mmCIF file of C-alpha atoms in Angstrom:
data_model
loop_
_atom_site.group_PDB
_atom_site.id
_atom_site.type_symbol
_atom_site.label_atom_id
_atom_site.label_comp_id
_atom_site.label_asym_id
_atom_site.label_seq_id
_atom_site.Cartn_x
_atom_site.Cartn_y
_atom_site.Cartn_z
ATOM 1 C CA UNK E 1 -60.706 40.391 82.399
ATOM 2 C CA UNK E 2 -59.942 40.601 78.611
ATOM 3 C CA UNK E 3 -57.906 37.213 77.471
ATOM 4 C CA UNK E 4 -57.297 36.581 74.098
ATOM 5 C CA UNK E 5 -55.993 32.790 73.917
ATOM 6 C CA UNK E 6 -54.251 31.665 70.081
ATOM 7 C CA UNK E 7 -54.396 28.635 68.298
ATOM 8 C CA UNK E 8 -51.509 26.205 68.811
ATOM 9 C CA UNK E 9 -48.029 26.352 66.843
ATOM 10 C CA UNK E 10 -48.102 24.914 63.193
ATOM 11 C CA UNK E 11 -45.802 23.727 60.303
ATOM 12 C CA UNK E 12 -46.673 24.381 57.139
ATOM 13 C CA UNK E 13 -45.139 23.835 53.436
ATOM 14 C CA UNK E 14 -44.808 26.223 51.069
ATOM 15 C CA UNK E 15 -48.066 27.130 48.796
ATOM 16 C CA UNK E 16 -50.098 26.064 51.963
ATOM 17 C CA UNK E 17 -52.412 28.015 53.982
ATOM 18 C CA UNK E 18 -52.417 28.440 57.574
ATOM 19 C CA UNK E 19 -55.432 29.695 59.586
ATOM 20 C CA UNK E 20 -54.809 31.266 63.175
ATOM 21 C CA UNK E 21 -57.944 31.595 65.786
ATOM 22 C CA UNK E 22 -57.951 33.862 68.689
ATOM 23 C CA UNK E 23 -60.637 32.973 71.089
ATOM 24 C CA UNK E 24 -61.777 36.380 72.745
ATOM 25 C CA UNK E 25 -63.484 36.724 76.481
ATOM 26 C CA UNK E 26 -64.026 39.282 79.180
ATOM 27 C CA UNK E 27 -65.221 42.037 76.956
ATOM 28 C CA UNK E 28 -68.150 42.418 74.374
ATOM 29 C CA UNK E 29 -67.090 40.976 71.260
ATOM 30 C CA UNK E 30 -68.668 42.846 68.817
ATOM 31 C CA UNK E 31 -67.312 46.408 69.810
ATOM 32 C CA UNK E 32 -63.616 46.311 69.262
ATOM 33 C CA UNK E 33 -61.558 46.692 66.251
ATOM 34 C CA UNK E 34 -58.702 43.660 66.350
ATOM 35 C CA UNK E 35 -55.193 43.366 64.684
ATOM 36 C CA UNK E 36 -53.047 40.735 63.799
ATOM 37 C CA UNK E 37 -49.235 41.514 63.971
ATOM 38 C CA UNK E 38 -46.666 39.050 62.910
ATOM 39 C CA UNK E 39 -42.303 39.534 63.889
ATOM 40 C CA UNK E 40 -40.260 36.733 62.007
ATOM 41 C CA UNK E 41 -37.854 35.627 63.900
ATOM 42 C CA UNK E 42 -35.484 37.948 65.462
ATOM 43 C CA UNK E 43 -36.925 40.653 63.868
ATOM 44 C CA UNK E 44 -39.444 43.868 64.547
ATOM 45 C CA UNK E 45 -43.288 43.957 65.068
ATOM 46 C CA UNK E 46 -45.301 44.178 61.455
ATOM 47 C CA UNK E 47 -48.989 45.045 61.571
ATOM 48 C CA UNK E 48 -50.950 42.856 59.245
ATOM 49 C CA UNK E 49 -54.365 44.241 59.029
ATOM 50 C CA UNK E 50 -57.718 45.294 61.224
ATOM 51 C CA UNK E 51 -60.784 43.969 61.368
ATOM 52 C CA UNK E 52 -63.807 45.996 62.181
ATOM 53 C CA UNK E 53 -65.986 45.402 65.435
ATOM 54 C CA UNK E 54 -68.544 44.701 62.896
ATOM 55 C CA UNK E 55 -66.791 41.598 60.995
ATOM 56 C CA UNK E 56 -67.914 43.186 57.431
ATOM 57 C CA UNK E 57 -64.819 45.560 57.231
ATOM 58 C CA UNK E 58 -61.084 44.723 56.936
ATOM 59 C CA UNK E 59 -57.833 46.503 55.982
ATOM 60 C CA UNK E 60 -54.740 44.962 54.911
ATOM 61 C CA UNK E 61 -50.986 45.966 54.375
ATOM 62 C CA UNK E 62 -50.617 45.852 50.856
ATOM 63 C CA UNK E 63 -47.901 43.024 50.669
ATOM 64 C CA UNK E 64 -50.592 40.890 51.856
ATOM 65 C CA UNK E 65 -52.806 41.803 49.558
ATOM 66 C CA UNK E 66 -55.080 38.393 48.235
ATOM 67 C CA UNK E 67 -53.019 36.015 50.647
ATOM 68 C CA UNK E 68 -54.904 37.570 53.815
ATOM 69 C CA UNK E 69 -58.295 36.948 55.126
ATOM 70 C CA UNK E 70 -59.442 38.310 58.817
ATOM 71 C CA UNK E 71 -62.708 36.973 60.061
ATOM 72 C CA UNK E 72 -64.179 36.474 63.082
ATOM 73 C CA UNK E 73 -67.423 33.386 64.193
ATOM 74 C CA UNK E 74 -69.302 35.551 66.968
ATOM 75 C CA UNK E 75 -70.962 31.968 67.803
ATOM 76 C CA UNK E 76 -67.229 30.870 69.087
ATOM 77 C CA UNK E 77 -66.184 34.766 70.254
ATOM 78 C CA UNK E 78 -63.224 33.770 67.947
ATOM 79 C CA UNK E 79 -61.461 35.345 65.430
ATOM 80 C CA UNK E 80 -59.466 34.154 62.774
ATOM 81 C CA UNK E 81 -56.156 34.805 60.182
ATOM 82 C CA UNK E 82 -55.859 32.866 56.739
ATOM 83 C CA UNK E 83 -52.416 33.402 55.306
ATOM 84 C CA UNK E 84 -52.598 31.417 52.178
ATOM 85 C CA UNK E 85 -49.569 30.638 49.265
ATOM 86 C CA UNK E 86 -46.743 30.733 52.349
ATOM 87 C CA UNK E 87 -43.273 30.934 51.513
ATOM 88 C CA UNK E 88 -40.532 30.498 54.102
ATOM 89 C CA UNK E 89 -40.383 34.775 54.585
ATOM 90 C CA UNK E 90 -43.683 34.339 56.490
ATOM 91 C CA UNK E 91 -42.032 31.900 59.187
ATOM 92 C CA UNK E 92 -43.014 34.116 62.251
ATOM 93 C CA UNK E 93 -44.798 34.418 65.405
ATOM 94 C CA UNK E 94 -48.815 35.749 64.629
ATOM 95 C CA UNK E 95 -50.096 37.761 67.375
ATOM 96 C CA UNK E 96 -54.141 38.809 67.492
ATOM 97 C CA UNK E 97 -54.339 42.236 69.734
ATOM 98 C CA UNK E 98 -57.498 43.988 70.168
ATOM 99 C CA UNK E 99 -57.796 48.149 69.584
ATOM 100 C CA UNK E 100 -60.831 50.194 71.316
ATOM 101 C CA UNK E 101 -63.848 50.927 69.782
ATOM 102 C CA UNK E 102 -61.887 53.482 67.080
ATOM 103 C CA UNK E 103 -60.225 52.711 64.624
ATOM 104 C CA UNK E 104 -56.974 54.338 65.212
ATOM 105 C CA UNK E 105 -57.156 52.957 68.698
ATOM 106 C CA UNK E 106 -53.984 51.473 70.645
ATOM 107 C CA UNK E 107 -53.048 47.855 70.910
ATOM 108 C CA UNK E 108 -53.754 46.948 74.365
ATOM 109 C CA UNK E 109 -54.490 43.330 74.616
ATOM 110 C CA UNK E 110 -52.575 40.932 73.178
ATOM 111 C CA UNK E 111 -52.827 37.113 72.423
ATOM 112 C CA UNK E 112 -49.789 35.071 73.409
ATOM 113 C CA UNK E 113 -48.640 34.320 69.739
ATOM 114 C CA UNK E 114 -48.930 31.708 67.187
ATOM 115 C CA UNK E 115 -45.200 30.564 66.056
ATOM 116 C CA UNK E 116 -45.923 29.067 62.183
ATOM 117 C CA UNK E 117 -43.339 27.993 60.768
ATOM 118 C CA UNK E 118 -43.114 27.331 56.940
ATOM 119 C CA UNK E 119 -40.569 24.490 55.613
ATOM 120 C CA UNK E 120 -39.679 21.931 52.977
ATOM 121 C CA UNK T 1 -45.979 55.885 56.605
ATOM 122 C CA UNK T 2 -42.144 54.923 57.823
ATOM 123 C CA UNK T 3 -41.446 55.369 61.150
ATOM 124 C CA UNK T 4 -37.474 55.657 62.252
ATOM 125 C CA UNK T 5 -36.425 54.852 65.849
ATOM 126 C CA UNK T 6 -33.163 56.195 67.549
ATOM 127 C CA UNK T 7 -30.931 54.614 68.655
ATOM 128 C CA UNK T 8 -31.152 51.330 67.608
ATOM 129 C CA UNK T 9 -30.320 50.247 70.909
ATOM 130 C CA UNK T 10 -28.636 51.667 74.020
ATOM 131 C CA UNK T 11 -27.015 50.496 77.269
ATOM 132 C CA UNK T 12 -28.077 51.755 80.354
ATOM 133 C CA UNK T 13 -27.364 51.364 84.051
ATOM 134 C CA UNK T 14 -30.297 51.129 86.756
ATOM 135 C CA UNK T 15 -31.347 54.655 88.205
ATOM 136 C CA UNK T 16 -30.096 56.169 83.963
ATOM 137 C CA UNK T 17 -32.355 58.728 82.232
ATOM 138 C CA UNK T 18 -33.505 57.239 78.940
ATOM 139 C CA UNK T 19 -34.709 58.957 76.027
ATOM 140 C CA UNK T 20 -35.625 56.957 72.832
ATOM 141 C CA UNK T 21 -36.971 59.029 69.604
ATOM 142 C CA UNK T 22 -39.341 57.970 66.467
ATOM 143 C CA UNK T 23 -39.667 60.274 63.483
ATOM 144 C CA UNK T 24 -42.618 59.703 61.188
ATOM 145 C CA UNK T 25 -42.105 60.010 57.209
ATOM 146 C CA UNK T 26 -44.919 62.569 57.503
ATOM 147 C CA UNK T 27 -46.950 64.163 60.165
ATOM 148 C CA UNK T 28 -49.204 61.793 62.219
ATOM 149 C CA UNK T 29 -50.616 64.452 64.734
ATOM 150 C CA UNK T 30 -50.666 62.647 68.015
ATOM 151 C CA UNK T 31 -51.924 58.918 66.671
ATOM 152 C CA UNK T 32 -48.446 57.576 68.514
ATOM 153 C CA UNK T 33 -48.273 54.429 70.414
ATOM 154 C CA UNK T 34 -45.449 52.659 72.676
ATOM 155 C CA UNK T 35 -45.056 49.354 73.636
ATOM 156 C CA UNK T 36 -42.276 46.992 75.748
ATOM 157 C CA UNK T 37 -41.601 43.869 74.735
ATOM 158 C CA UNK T 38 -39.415 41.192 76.237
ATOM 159 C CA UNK T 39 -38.284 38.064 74.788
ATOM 160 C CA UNK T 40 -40.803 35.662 73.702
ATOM 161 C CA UNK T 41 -43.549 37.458 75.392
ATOM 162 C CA UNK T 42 -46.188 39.806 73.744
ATOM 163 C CA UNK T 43 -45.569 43.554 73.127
ATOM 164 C CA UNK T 44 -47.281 45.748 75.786
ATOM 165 C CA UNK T 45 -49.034 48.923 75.573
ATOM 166 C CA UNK T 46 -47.357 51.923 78.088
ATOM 167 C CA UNK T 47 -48.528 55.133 76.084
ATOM 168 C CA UNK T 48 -50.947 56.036 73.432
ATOM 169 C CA UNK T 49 -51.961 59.508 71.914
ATOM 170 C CA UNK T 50 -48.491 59.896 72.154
ATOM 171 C CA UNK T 51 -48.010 61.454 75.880
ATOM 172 C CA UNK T 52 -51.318 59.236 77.746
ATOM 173 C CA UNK T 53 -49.965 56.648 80.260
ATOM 174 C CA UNK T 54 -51.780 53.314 80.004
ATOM 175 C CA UNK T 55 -53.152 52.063 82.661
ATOM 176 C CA UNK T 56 -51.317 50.048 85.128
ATOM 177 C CA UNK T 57 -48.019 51.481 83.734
ATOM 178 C CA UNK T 58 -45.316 52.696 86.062
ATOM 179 C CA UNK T 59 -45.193 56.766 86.345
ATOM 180 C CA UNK T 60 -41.574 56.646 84.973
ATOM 181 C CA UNK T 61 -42.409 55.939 81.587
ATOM 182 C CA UNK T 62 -43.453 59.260 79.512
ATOM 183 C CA UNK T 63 -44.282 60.321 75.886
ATOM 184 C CA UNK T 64 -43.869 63.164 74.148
ATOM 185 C CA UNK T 65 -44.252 65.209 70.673
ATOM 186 C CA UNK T 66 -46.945 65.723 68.062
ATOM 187 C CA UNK T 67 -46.156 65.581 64.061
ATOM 188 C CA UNK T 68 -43.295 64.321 63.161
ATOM 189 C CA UNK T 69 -41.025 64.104 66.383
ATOM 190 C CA UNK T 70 -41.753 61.895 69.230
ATOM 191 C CA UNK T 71 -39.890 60.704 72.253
ATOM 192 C CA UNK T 72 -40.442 58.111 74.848
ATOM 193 C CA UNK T 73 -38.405 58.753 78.297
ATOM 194 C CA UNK T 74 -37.900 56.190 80.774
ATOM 195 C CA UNK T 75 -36.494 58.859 84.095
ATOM 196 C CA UNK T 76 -34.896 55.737 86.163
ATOM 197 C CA UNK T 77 -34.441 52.597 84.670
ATOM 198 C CA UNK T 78 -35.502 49.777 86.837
ATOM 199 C CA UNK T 79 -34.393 46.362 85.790
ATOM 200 C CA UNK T 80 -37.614 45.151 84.841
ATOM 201 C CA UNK T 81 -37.578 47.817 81.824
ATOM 202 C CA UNK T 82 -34.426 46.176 80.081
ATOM 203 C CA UNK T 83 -36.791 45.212 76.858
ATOM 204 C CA UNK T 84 -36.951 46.297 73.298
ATOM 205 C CA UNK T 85 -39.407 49.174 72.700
ATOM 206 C CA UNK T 86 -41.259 50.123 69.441
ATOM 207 C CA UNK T 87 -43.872 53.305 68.506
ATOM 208 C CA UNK T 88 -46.353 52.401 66.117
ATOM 209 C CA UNK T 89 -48.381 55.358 64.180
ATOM 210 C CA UNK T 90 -52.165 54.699 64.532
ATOM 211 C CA UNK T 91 -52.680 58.069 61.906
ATOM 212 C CA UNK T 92 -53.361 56.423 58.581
ATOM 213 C CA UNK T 93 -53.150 52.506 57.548
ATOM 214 C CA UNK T 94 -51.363 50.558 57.147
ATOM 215 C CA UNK T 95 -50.461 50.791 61.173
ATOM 216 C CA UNK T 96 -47.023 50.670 60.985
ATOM 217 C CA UNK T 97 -44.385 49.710 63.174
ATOM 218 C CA UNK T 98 -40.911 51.200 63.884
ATOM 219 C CA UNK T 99 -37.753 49.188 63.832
ATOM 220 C CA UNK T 100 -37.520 49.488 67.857
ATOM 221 C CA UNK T 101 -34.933 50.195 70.432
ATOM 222 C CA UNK T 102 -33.482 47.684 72.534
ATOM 223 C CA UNK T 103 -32.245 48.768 75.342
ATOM 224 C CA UNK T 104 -29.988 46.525 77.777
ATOM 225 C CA UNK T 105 -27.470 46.216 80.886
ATOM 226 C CA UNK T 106 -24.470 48.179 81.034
#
């Protein structure tokens, strides 16, 4: 069965970085497009960005712009979210969730969630 | 893309009719997603292409719409569905969200 299993909960200061895996099984890891979603605390679901089933492709929302990197390590079957410069806004929990093999593909597997929380 | 969801959040009684609705800023065709999510768990899929049932989902959950209008209709709320629910427009990135609906106990 598909499991996606996240990286432990971390606490950062502000201007750090903070890098997220998602170890993927069950399924064949280089055929699925994969989100990362983040909801602050108390708050909605935002979608972060995609990474292609190839690795070489990403979109991000443009407020991440140059703070976000998405890759993956098909060695490990794990992929991975950089958030770099943090500032206390991006205290949230980071989800991974993996698509189909199309782009504009549903979320249908998620991870369990990455709380990181950013603080003086 | 801005999605808007309506109402922000309801209160129901087990057995109710629910109807929640998402307008998109622009016409998305049918790239519409739903999802449940319950507190401090992981948002879960129940319909994509805006009217498909996911898998494994209960037959009381339905979507609806194309363009700009969409519903999702719960047609007897079981106590396992008191949850917040959000559509999500998979038409054009960035994949956004909509503010969600929370629906609780009467």
């Amino acid at each position: 069965q598909v499991q996606l299993v996240q990286s432990g909960a971390e606490v950062k200061k502000p201007g750090a970085s903070v890098k997220v895996s998602c170890k993927a099984s069950g399924y064949t890891f280089t055929s699925y497009y994969m989100h990362w979603v983040r909801q602050a605390p108390g708050q909605g679901l935002e979608w972060m960005g995609i990474l292609n089933p190839s690795g070489d492709n990403t979109n991000y929302t443009q407020k991440f712009q140059g703070r976000l990197t998405m890759t993956r390590d098909t060695s490990t079957s794990t992929f991975y979210m950089e958030l770099t410069s943090l500032r206390s806004e991006d205290t949230a929990v980071y989800f991974c969730a993996r698509g189909r093999t199309y782009s504009s593909s549903p979320l249908g597997y998620w991870g369990q969630g990455t709380l990181v929380t950013v603080s003086s | 893309i801005q999605l808007t969801q309506s109402p922000s959040s309801l209160s129901a009684s087990v057995g109710d009719r629910v109807t929640i609705t998402c307008r998109a800023s622009q016409g998305i065709s049918s790239y519409l997603a739903w999802y449940q999510q319950k507190p401090g768990k992981a948002p879960n899929l129940l319909i994509y292409a805006a009217s498909t049932l996911q898998s494994g989902v209960p037959s009381r959950f339905s979507g609806s719409g194309s363009g700009t209008d969409f519903t999702l209709t719960i047609s007897s709320l079981q106590p396992e569905d008191f949850a917040t629910y959000y559509c999500q427009q998979l038409n054009s990135y960035p994949f956004t969200f909509g503010p969600g609906t929370k629906v609780d106990i009467k």
